[in-house]
Amino acid sequence: MMADDLLLGGIEAGGTKFLCALADGEGRILDEVRIATTTPAQTLGAAVRFFEDARDTRGPISALSIGSFGPLSLNPAAHDHGAITSTPKPGWQDTDLLAPFRHLVAAPLALDTDVNCAAIGEHLFGSGRGLDTFCYITVGTGIGVGIFVGGSAHGGANHPEAGHIPVPRAPGDADFAGICPFHGDCLEGLACGPAMKARWGVPAETLPLDHAAWDIEADYLAGLCTTLSYVVRPDRIILGGGVMQAGHMYTRVRTRLAEKLAGYDASLRALSMDDYLVAPTAGASAGLTGALALSYRTAARQWPMHWHAHLNVRDDSLHPQGMPLAAGGRDV
Ligand code: ADP
Ligand code: ZN
């Protein structure tokens, strides 16, 4: 099949909204929809109808991929492969994400975490371009980590859960119990956006620059980056999400990371922190772009490197344009 003939489906499944899109083989968005995340029956039902309508009007869908919030069961040998598993999100535990879409496509469906799909987007079009090994971290409602090794997202027996690692207490933060329903004071329990709100009584975005919260937060995120630096040995760490909208955090995390790495080993000493720890640049819809790119890879057996132009990402990564995917989409 020529790339021109491809009809590619992608879904970015989030705790607030599902973005569904249909693209051609050139990465041009043909149609898209934004669906509120309510119950699995309602939300998945609306997503299935979107792709059924698309198939009825445009013809067979070549491939369909989903990037979802988790935890997910991604090992094909697992009895619950394709399911959201132990999520605290009400109603979504043990939801099979793949079964409702199987009748739509002959090709195998692809499912990966939202962060891995965003990492694919960054790899193809953003801050991970040309990099063999990098980590993608998002600090928002939770803390998610995608680990890209050797040109693809690391899966293993199941996807990494580096957001839930234990971290040493930051100076000045001995007592806060943390909010992770499973571990209490794991990294996510101490440092995700809602943890900051629980710790300080107000949303993170309202805290003044000189508040102690920021250096504590930077210490925790630098702890994660230290662990990833030693375990993965990435070329770069991409750090994004709502909490990193507080742009002053980048300098704080870089400074703490350099202190924690403590000059250990020549290649770490040689790092320029400004280049090693960076913001995402593939735009807010990198996860959806990554899902569509996965569909392209399923159908064409290679990554869609030629999509760059259509996706309107400028080479000047200091001025990310963002993906035009979500713009002008319908709401359901
Ligand atoms: P999600 O993880 O659901 O995709 P986001 O990545 O947007 O959501 O993260 C939401 C979190 O980010 C909230 O806890 C919010 O308080 C926090 N947040 C949003 N904007 C800022 C900001 N400018 N500074 C610090 N924290 C912020
Ligand atoms: Zn946890």
Short mmCIF file of C-alpha atoms and ligand atoms in Angstrom, two decimals:
data_model
loop_
_atom_site.label_atom_id
_atom_site.label_comp_id
_atom_site.label_asym_id
_atom_site.label_seq_id
_atom_site.Cartn_x
_atom_site.Cartn_y
_atom_site.Cartn_z
CA MET A 1 0.00 0.00 0.00
CA MET A 2 1.32 3.44 -0.88
CA ALA A 3 1.69 5.90 1.98
CA ASP A 4 -0.80 8.11 0.11
CA ASP A 5 -3.51 5.53 0.57
CA LEU A 6 -3.09 5.18 4.30
CA LEU A 7 -5.82 6.12 6.73
CA LEU A 8 -4.29 6.28 10.19
CA GLY A 9 -6.12 6.43 13.50
CA GLY A 10 -4.67 7.75 16.74
CA ILE A 11 -6.05 8.24 20.24
CA GLU A 12 -4.52 10.15 23.13
CA ALA A 13 -6.44 8.80 26.11
CA GLY A 14 -6.20 11.09 29.12
CA GLY A 15 -7.90 11.31 32.48
CA THR A 16 -9.72 14.47 31.38
CA LYS A 17 -10.20 13.99 27.65
CA PHE A 18 -9.69 11.58 24.80
CA LEU A 19 -8.31 13.12 21.60
CA CYS A 20 -9.09 11.01 18.54
CA ALA A 21 -7.70 11.81 15.11
CA LEU A 22 -7.53 10.44 11.63
CA ALA A 23 -4.54 11.27 9.43
CA ASP A 24 -3.36 10.37 5.97
CA GLY A 25 0.02 8.86 5.17
CA GLU A 26 1.54 12.33 4.95
CA GLY A 27 0.56 13.17 8.52
CA ARG A 28 -2.23 15.53 7.50
CA ILE A 29 -5.09 15.52 9.97
CA LEU A 30 -8.34 14.68 8.19
CA ASP A 31 -10.67 14.74 11.14
CA GLU A 32 -10.45 14.87 14.89
CA VAL A 33 -12.61 14.94 17.96
CA ARG A 34 -12.23 15.68 21.65
CA ILE A 35 -14.26 13.48 23.98
CA ALA A 36 -14.65 14.13 27.71
CA THR A 37 -13.40 11.25 29.88
CA THR A 38 -16.48 10.13 31.81
CA THR A 39 -17.31 6.42 32.01
CA PRO A 40 -15.56 3.82 29.87
CA ALA A 41 -18.84 2.94 28.12
CA GLN A 42 -19.59 6.56 27.19
CA THR A 43 -16.07 7.65 26.29
CA LEU A 44 -14.94 4.54 24.46
CA GLY A 45 -18.38 4.36 22.79
CA ALA A 46 -17.98 7.87 21.40
CA ALA A 47 -14.42 7.11 20.25
CA VAL A 48 -15.56 3.94 18.46
CA ARG A 49 -18.37 5.87 16.74
CA PHE A 50 -15.88 8.50 15.54
CA PHE A 51 -13.75 5.84 13.83
CA GLU A 52 -16.79 3.93 12.52
CA ASP A 53 -18.09 7.12 10.92
CA ALA A 54 -14.64 7.80 9.48
CA ARG A 55 -14.45 4.29 8.04
CA ASP A 56 -17.95 4.59 6.56
CA THR A 57 -17.15 7.89 4.84
CA ARG A 58 -13.48 7.48 3.96
CA GLY A 59 -12.89 3.75 3.68
CA PRO A 60 -10.93 1.15 5.64
CA ILE A 61 -8.66 2.34 8.45
CA SER A 62 -5.12 1.04 7.91
CA ALA A 63 -3.97 1.08 11.53
CA LEU A 64 -5.09 2.40 14.90
CA SER A 65 -2.97 3.19 17.96
CA ILE A 66 -3.72 4.38 21.47
CA GLY A 67 -1.53 6.27 23.92
CA SER A 68 -3.21 6.07 27.30
CA PHE A 69 -2.95 6.99 30.94
CA GLY A 70 -2.14 3.94 32.99
CA PRO A 71 -1.09 1.74 34.51
CA LEU A 72 -1.60 -0.47 31.45
CA SER A 73 -1.07 -4.15 30.80
CA LEU A 74 1.21 -4.09 27.76
CA ASN A 75 2.73 -7.55 27.73
CA PRO A 76 1.02 -9.47 24.90
CA ALA A 77 1.35 -12.66 26.94
CA ALA A 78 -0.60 -11.24 29.91
CA HIS A 79 -4.19 -12.41 30.42
CA ASP A 80 -5.36 -8.81 30.65
CA HIS A 81 -3.23 -7.42 27.79
CA GLY A 82 -4.65 -4.12 26.57
CA ALA A 83 -6.32 -3.17 29.84
CA ILE A 84 -5.97 -0.20 32.12
CA THR A 85 -5.21 -2.01 35.37
CA SER A 86 -4.90 -0.55 38.87
CA THR A 87 -5.80 3.07 38.12
CA PRO A 88 -7.31 5.03 40.99
CA LYS A 89 -9.52 6.76 38.39
CA PRO A 90 -13.08 5.71 39.34
CA GLY A 91 -14.74 3.29 36.94
CA TRP A 92 -11.68 2.72 34.76
CA GLN A 93 -10.00 -0.11 36.62
CA ASP A 94 -9.66 -3.26 34.47
CA THR A 95 -11.01 -1.52 31.36
CA ASP A 96 -10.03 -3.25 28.11
CA LEU A 97 -8.95 -0.42 25.80
CA LEU A 98 -8.35 -2.55 22.72
CA ALA A 99 -11.41 -4.82 22.45
CA PRO A 100 -13.89 -2.06 21.48
CA PHE A 101 -11.72 -1.08 18.48
CA ARG A 102 -10.78 -4.51 17.14
CA HIS A 103 -13.58 -4.70 14.56
CA LEU A 104 -12.36 -1.46 12.98
CA VAL A 105 -8.94 -2.50 11.66
CA ALA A 106 -7.39 -5.62 10.23
CA ALA A 107 -3.87 -4.64 11.38
CA PRO A 108 -2.82 -5.23 14.99
CA LEU A 109 -3.82 -2.38 17.30
CA ALA A 110 -0.95 -0.65 19.08
CA LEU A 111 -1.22 0.48 22.69
CA ASP A 112 1.40 2.32 24.68
CA THR A 113 1.51 4.70 27.61
CA ASP A 114 0.69 8.37 27.11
CA VAL A 115 4.26 9.24 28.06
CA ASN A 116 5.80 6.75 25.64
CA CYS A 117 3.62 8.16 22.84
CA ALA A 118 4.65 11.69 23.81
CA ALA A 119 8.26 10.48 23.80
CA ILE A 120 7.75 9.17 20.26
CA GLY A 121 6.40 12.61 19.29
CA GLU A 122 9.46 14.26 20.89
CA HIS A 123 11.74 11.75 19.19
CA LEU A 124 10.36 12.43 15.73
CA PHE A 125 9.60 16.13 15.93
CA GLY A 126 10.77 17.66 19.22
CA SER A 127 13.53 17.73 21.82
CA GLY A 128 14.41 14.06 21.29
CA ARG A 129 15.11 14.41 17.59
CA GLY A 130 18.10 12.36 16.48
CA LEU A 131 18.66 10.93 19.96
CA ASP A 132 19.10 7.23 20.47
CA THR A 133 18.47 7.22 24.21
CA PHE A 134 16.52 9.75 26.22
CA CYS A 135 13.97 10.03 29.02
CA TYR A 136 10.69 11.93 28.88
CA ILE A 137 9.15 13.01 32.18
CA THR A 138 5.82 14.70 32.73
CA VAL A 139 4.98 16.26 36.08
CA GLY A 140 1.27 17.00 36.21
CA THR A 141 -1.65 15.23 37.85
CA GLY A 142 0.78 12.33 38.22
CA ILE A 143 4.43 11.79 37.31
CA GLY A 144 4.97 9.71 34.18
CA VAL A 145 8.25 8.63 32.63
CA GLY A 146 8.89 7.30 29.13
CA ILE A 147 12.29 5.73 28.50
CA PHE A 148 13.52 5.69 24.92
CA VAL A 149 16.37 3.26 24.33
CA GLY A 150 17.97 2.33 21.04
CA GLY A 151 15.39 4.22 19.00
CA SER A 152 12.21 2.89 20.58
CA ALA A 153 10.25 3.13 23.81
CA HIS A 154 11.42 0.66 26.43
CA GLY A 155 8.69 -1.79 27.41
CA GLY A 156 10.13 -4.85 29.08
CA ALA A 157 7.72 -7.12 30.96
CA ASN A 158 5.51 -4.06 31.27
CA HIS A 159 6.03 -0.29 30.92
CA PRO A 160 8.37 1.45 33.39
CA GLU A 161 6.79 3.13 36.42
CA ALA A 162 9.63 5.45 37.30
CA GLY A 163 7.19 8.02 38.70
CA HIS A 164 6.69 5.75 41.71
CA ILE A 165 10.31 5.29 42.76
CA PRO A 166 11.23 6.02 46.36
CA VAL A 167 13.31 9.19 46.75
CA PRO A 168 15.23 10.56 49.72
CA ARG A 169 13.38 13.31 51.57
CA ALA A 170 14.18 16.80 50.40
CA PRO A 171 15.73 19.11 52.99
CA GLY A 172 12.84 20.77 54.84
CA ASP A 173 10.24 18.15 53.87
CA ALA A 174 10.44 15.55 56.63
CA ASP A 175 6.78 15.30 57.64
CA PHE A 176 4.52 15.39 54.59
CA ALA A 177 2.96 11.92 54.25
CA GLY A 178 2.56 12.07 50.47
CA ILE A 179 -0.60 11.32 48.50
CA CYS A 180 0.09 8.19 46.42
CA PRO A 181 -2.76 5.77 47.18
CA PHE A 182 -0.33 2.86 46.84
CA HIS A 183 2.95 4.10 48.32
CA GLY A 184 2.22 7.32 50.19
CA ASP A 185 5.53 9.12 49.84
CA CYS A 186 6.91 7.77 46.56
CA LEU A 187 8.12 10.42 44.11
CA GLU A 188 4.64 10.96 42.64
CA GLY A 189 3.13 11.01 46.11
CA LEU A 190 5.52 13.79 47.11
CA ALA A 191 5.95 15.83 43.95
CA CYS A 192 3.04 15.62 41.47
CA GLY A 193 0.85 18.72 41.10
CA PRO A 194 -1.88 17.49 43.49
CA ALA A 195 0.84 16.57 46.05
CA MET A 196 2.07 20.18 45.96
CA LYS A 197 -1.50 21.34 46.49
CA ALA A 198 -1.97 18.91 49.41
CA ARG A 199 1.39 19.94 50.90
CA TRP A 200 0.91 23.71 50.67
CA GLY A 201 -2.89 24.13 50.62
CA VAL A 202 -3.01 26.01 47.30
CA PRO A 203 -2.46 25.03 43.66
CA ALA A 204 1.21 25.09 42.67
CA GLU A 205 0.63 27.80 40.08
CA THR A 206 -0.36 30.26 42.83
CA LEU A 207 2.78 29.80 44.94
CA PRO A 208 5.16 32.80 44.88
CA LEU A 209 8.65 32.41 43.43
CA ASP A 210 10.34 32.70 46.81
CA HIS A 211 8.19 29.96 48.40
CA ALA A 212 10.09 27.02 49.89
CA ALA A 213 7.92 24.68 47.80
CA TRP A 214 9.95 25.22 44.64
CA ASP A 215 13.34 24.12 45.94
CA ILE A 216 11.73 21.09 47.60
CA GLU A 217 10.02 20.22 44.32
CA ALA A 218 13.27 20.73 42.40
CA ASP A 219 15.08 18.42 44.82
CA TYR A 220 12.59 15.61 44.20
CA LEU A 221 12.64 16.00 40.41
CA ALA A 222 16.44 16.16 40.46
CA GLY A 223 16.36 12.91 42.46
CA LEU A 224 14.40 11.25 39.66
CA CYS A 225 16.75 12.70 37.05
CA THR A 226 19.77 11.43 39.01
CA THR A 227 18.35 7.90 39.11
CA LEU A 228 17.47 8.01 35.40
CA SER A 229 20.92 9.40 34.59
CA TYR A 230 22.62 6.47 36.29
CA VAL A 231 20.23 3.69 35.21
CA VAL A 232 19.47 4.72 31.63
CA ARG A 233 22.49 6.91 30.76
CA PRO A 234 20.31 9.04 28.49
CA ASP A 235 21.64 11.59 26.01
CA ARG A 236 19.00 13.97 27.29
CA ILE A 237 16.13 14.27 29.76
CA ILE A 238 12.98 16.03 28.58
CA LEU A 239 10.97 17.41 31.49
CA GLY A 240 7.46 18.75 30.97
CA GLY A 241 3.90 18.73 32.32
CA GLY A 242 1.77 21.31 34.12
CA VAL A 243 4.13 21.85 37.07
CA MET A 244 7.03 22.64 34.69
CA GLN A 245 4.93 25.51 33.30
CA ALA A 246 6.61 27.27 36.18
CA GLY A 247 9.57 27.99 33.92
CA HIS A 248 11.93 28.95 36.77
CA MET A 249 11.88 25.28 37.76
CA TYR A 250 14.29 24.33 34.97
CA THR A 251 17.18 26.26 36.48
CA ARG A 252 16.38 24.92 39.94
CA VAL A 253 16.24 21.29 38.80
CA ARG A 254 19.43 21.66 36.70
CA THR A 255 21.29 23.10 39.66
CA ARG A 256 20.15 20.38 42.06
CA LEU A 257 20.83 17.67 39.48
CA ALA A 258 24.40 18.86 39.00
CA GLU A 259 24.85 18.84 42.78
CA LYS A 260 23.42 15.33 43.14
CA LEU A 261 25.53 13.92 40.30
CA ALA A 262 28.46 15.40 42.21
CA GLY A 263 30.94 15.29 39.38
CA TYR A 264 30.81 11.50 39.23
CA ASP A 265 32.34 10.12 35.98
CA ALA A 266 33.76 12.15 33.17
CA SER A 267 30.84 11.98 30.77
CA LEU A 268 28.41 13.24 33.41
CA ARG A 269 30.88 15.97 34.38
CA ALA A 270 31.07 17.04 30.75
CA LEU A 271 27.31 17.55 30.43
CA SER A 272 25.93 20.98 29.76
CA MET A 273 22.89 20.97 32.02
CA ASP A 274 21.12 23.46 29.73
CA ASP A 275 21.33 20.93 26.94
CA TYR A 276 20.87 17.81 29.09
CA LEU A 277 17.67 18.79 30.90
CA VAL A 278 15.26 20.50 28.53
CA ALA A 279 11.59 21.29 27.94
CA PRO A 280 9.45 19.36 25.43
CA THR A 281 9.12 21.07 22.06
CA ALA A 282 6.81 18.81 20.05
CA GLY A 283 3.71 20.62 21.30
CA ALA A 284 0.79 19.83 23.54
CA SER A 285 -0.44 17.01 21.31
CA ALA A 286 2.84 15.08 21.15
CA GLY A 287 1.01 12.05 22.57
CA LEU A 288 -1.54 12.07 19.76
CA THR A 289 1.19 12.63 17.20
CA GLY A 290 3.08 9.69 18.70
CA ALA A 291 -0.02 7.47 18.47
CA LEU A 292 -0.51 8.43 14.81
CA ALA A 293 3.19 7.77 14.18
CA LEU A 294 2.78 4.32 15.75
CA SER A 295 -0.08 3.67 13.32
CA TYR A 296 2.13 4.75 10.45
CA ARG A 297 4.82 2.36 11.64
CA THR A 298 2.30 -0.49 11.87
CA ALA A 299 1.12 0.17 8.30
CA ALA A 300 4.36 1.21 6.59
CA ARG A 301 6.93 -0.54 8.85
CA GLN A 302 8.95 2.61 9.41
CA TRP A 303 8.68 5.85 11.35
CA PRO A 304 7.12 8.77 9.41
CA MET A 305 10.20 10.99 9.36
CA HIS A 306 8.70 12.96 6.46
CA TRP A 307 5.80 14.25 8.58
CA HIS A 308 7.90 16.98 10.04
CA ALA A 309 6.89 19.61 7.49
CA HIS A 310 3.16 18.97 7.77
CA LEU A 311 3.21 19.05 11.52
CA ASN A 312 4.48 22.59 11.43
CA VAL A 313 7.24 22.19 13.97
CA ARG A 314 9.97 24.73 13.39
CA ASP A 315 13.58 23.71 13.53
CA ASP A 316 14.19 26.47 16.01
CA SER A 317 13.30 24.49 19.10
CA LEU A 318 13.23 27.61 21.23
CA HIS A 319 9.97 28.55 19.55
CA PRO A 320 7.82 25.46 19.53
CA GLN A 321 4.76 25.91 17.36
CA GLY A 322 2.93 22.93 18.77
CA MET A 323 1.05 20.41 16.78
CA PRO A 324 -1.96 21.78 14.98
CA LEU A 325 -3.79 18.56 15.79
CA ALA A 326 -6.04 19.71 18.57
CA ALA A 327 -6.84 23.05 17.01
CA GLY A 328 -10.29 23.28 15.51
CA GLY A 329 -11.29 19.82 16.66
CA ARG A 330 -14.89 19.07 17.48
CA ASP A 331 -15.98 18.53 21.05
CA VAL A 332 -18.25 15.63 21.92
P1 ADP B 1 -2.37 16.23 33.35
O1 ADP B 1 -1.31 15.53 34.13
O2 ADP B 1 -3.75 15.89 33.82
O3 ADP B 1 -2.18 16.16 31.88
P2 ADP B 1 -1.10 18.83 33.57
O4 ADP B 1 0.16 18.29 32.99
O5 ADP B 1 -1.70 20.04 32.95
O6 ADP B 1 -2.26 17.77 33.71
O7 ADP B 1 -0.77 19.17 35.09
C1 ADP B 1 -1.73 19.66 35.98
C2 ADP B 1 -1.02 20.06 37.26
O8 ADP B 1 -0.06 21.07 36.97
C3 ADP B 1 -1.94 20.62 38.31
O9 ADP B 1 -1.67 19.95 39.54
C4 ADP B 1 -1.58 22.10 38.40
O10 ADP B 1 -1.67 22.59 39.73
C5 ADP B 1 -0.16 22.13 37.92
N1 ADP B 1 0.16 23.38 37.20
C6 ADP B 1 -0.48 23.91 36.14
N2 ADP B 1 0.08 25.09 35.77
C7 ADP B 1 1.11 25.30 36.61
C8 ADP B 1 2.10 26.34 36.76
N3 ADP B 1 2.11 27.41 35.95
N4 ADP B 1 2.99 26.21 37.74
C9 ADP B 1 2.99 25.14 38.55
N5 ADP B 1 2.09 24.14 38.49
C10 ADP B 1 1.16 24.21 37.54
ZN ZN B 2 3.33 5.66 44.19
#
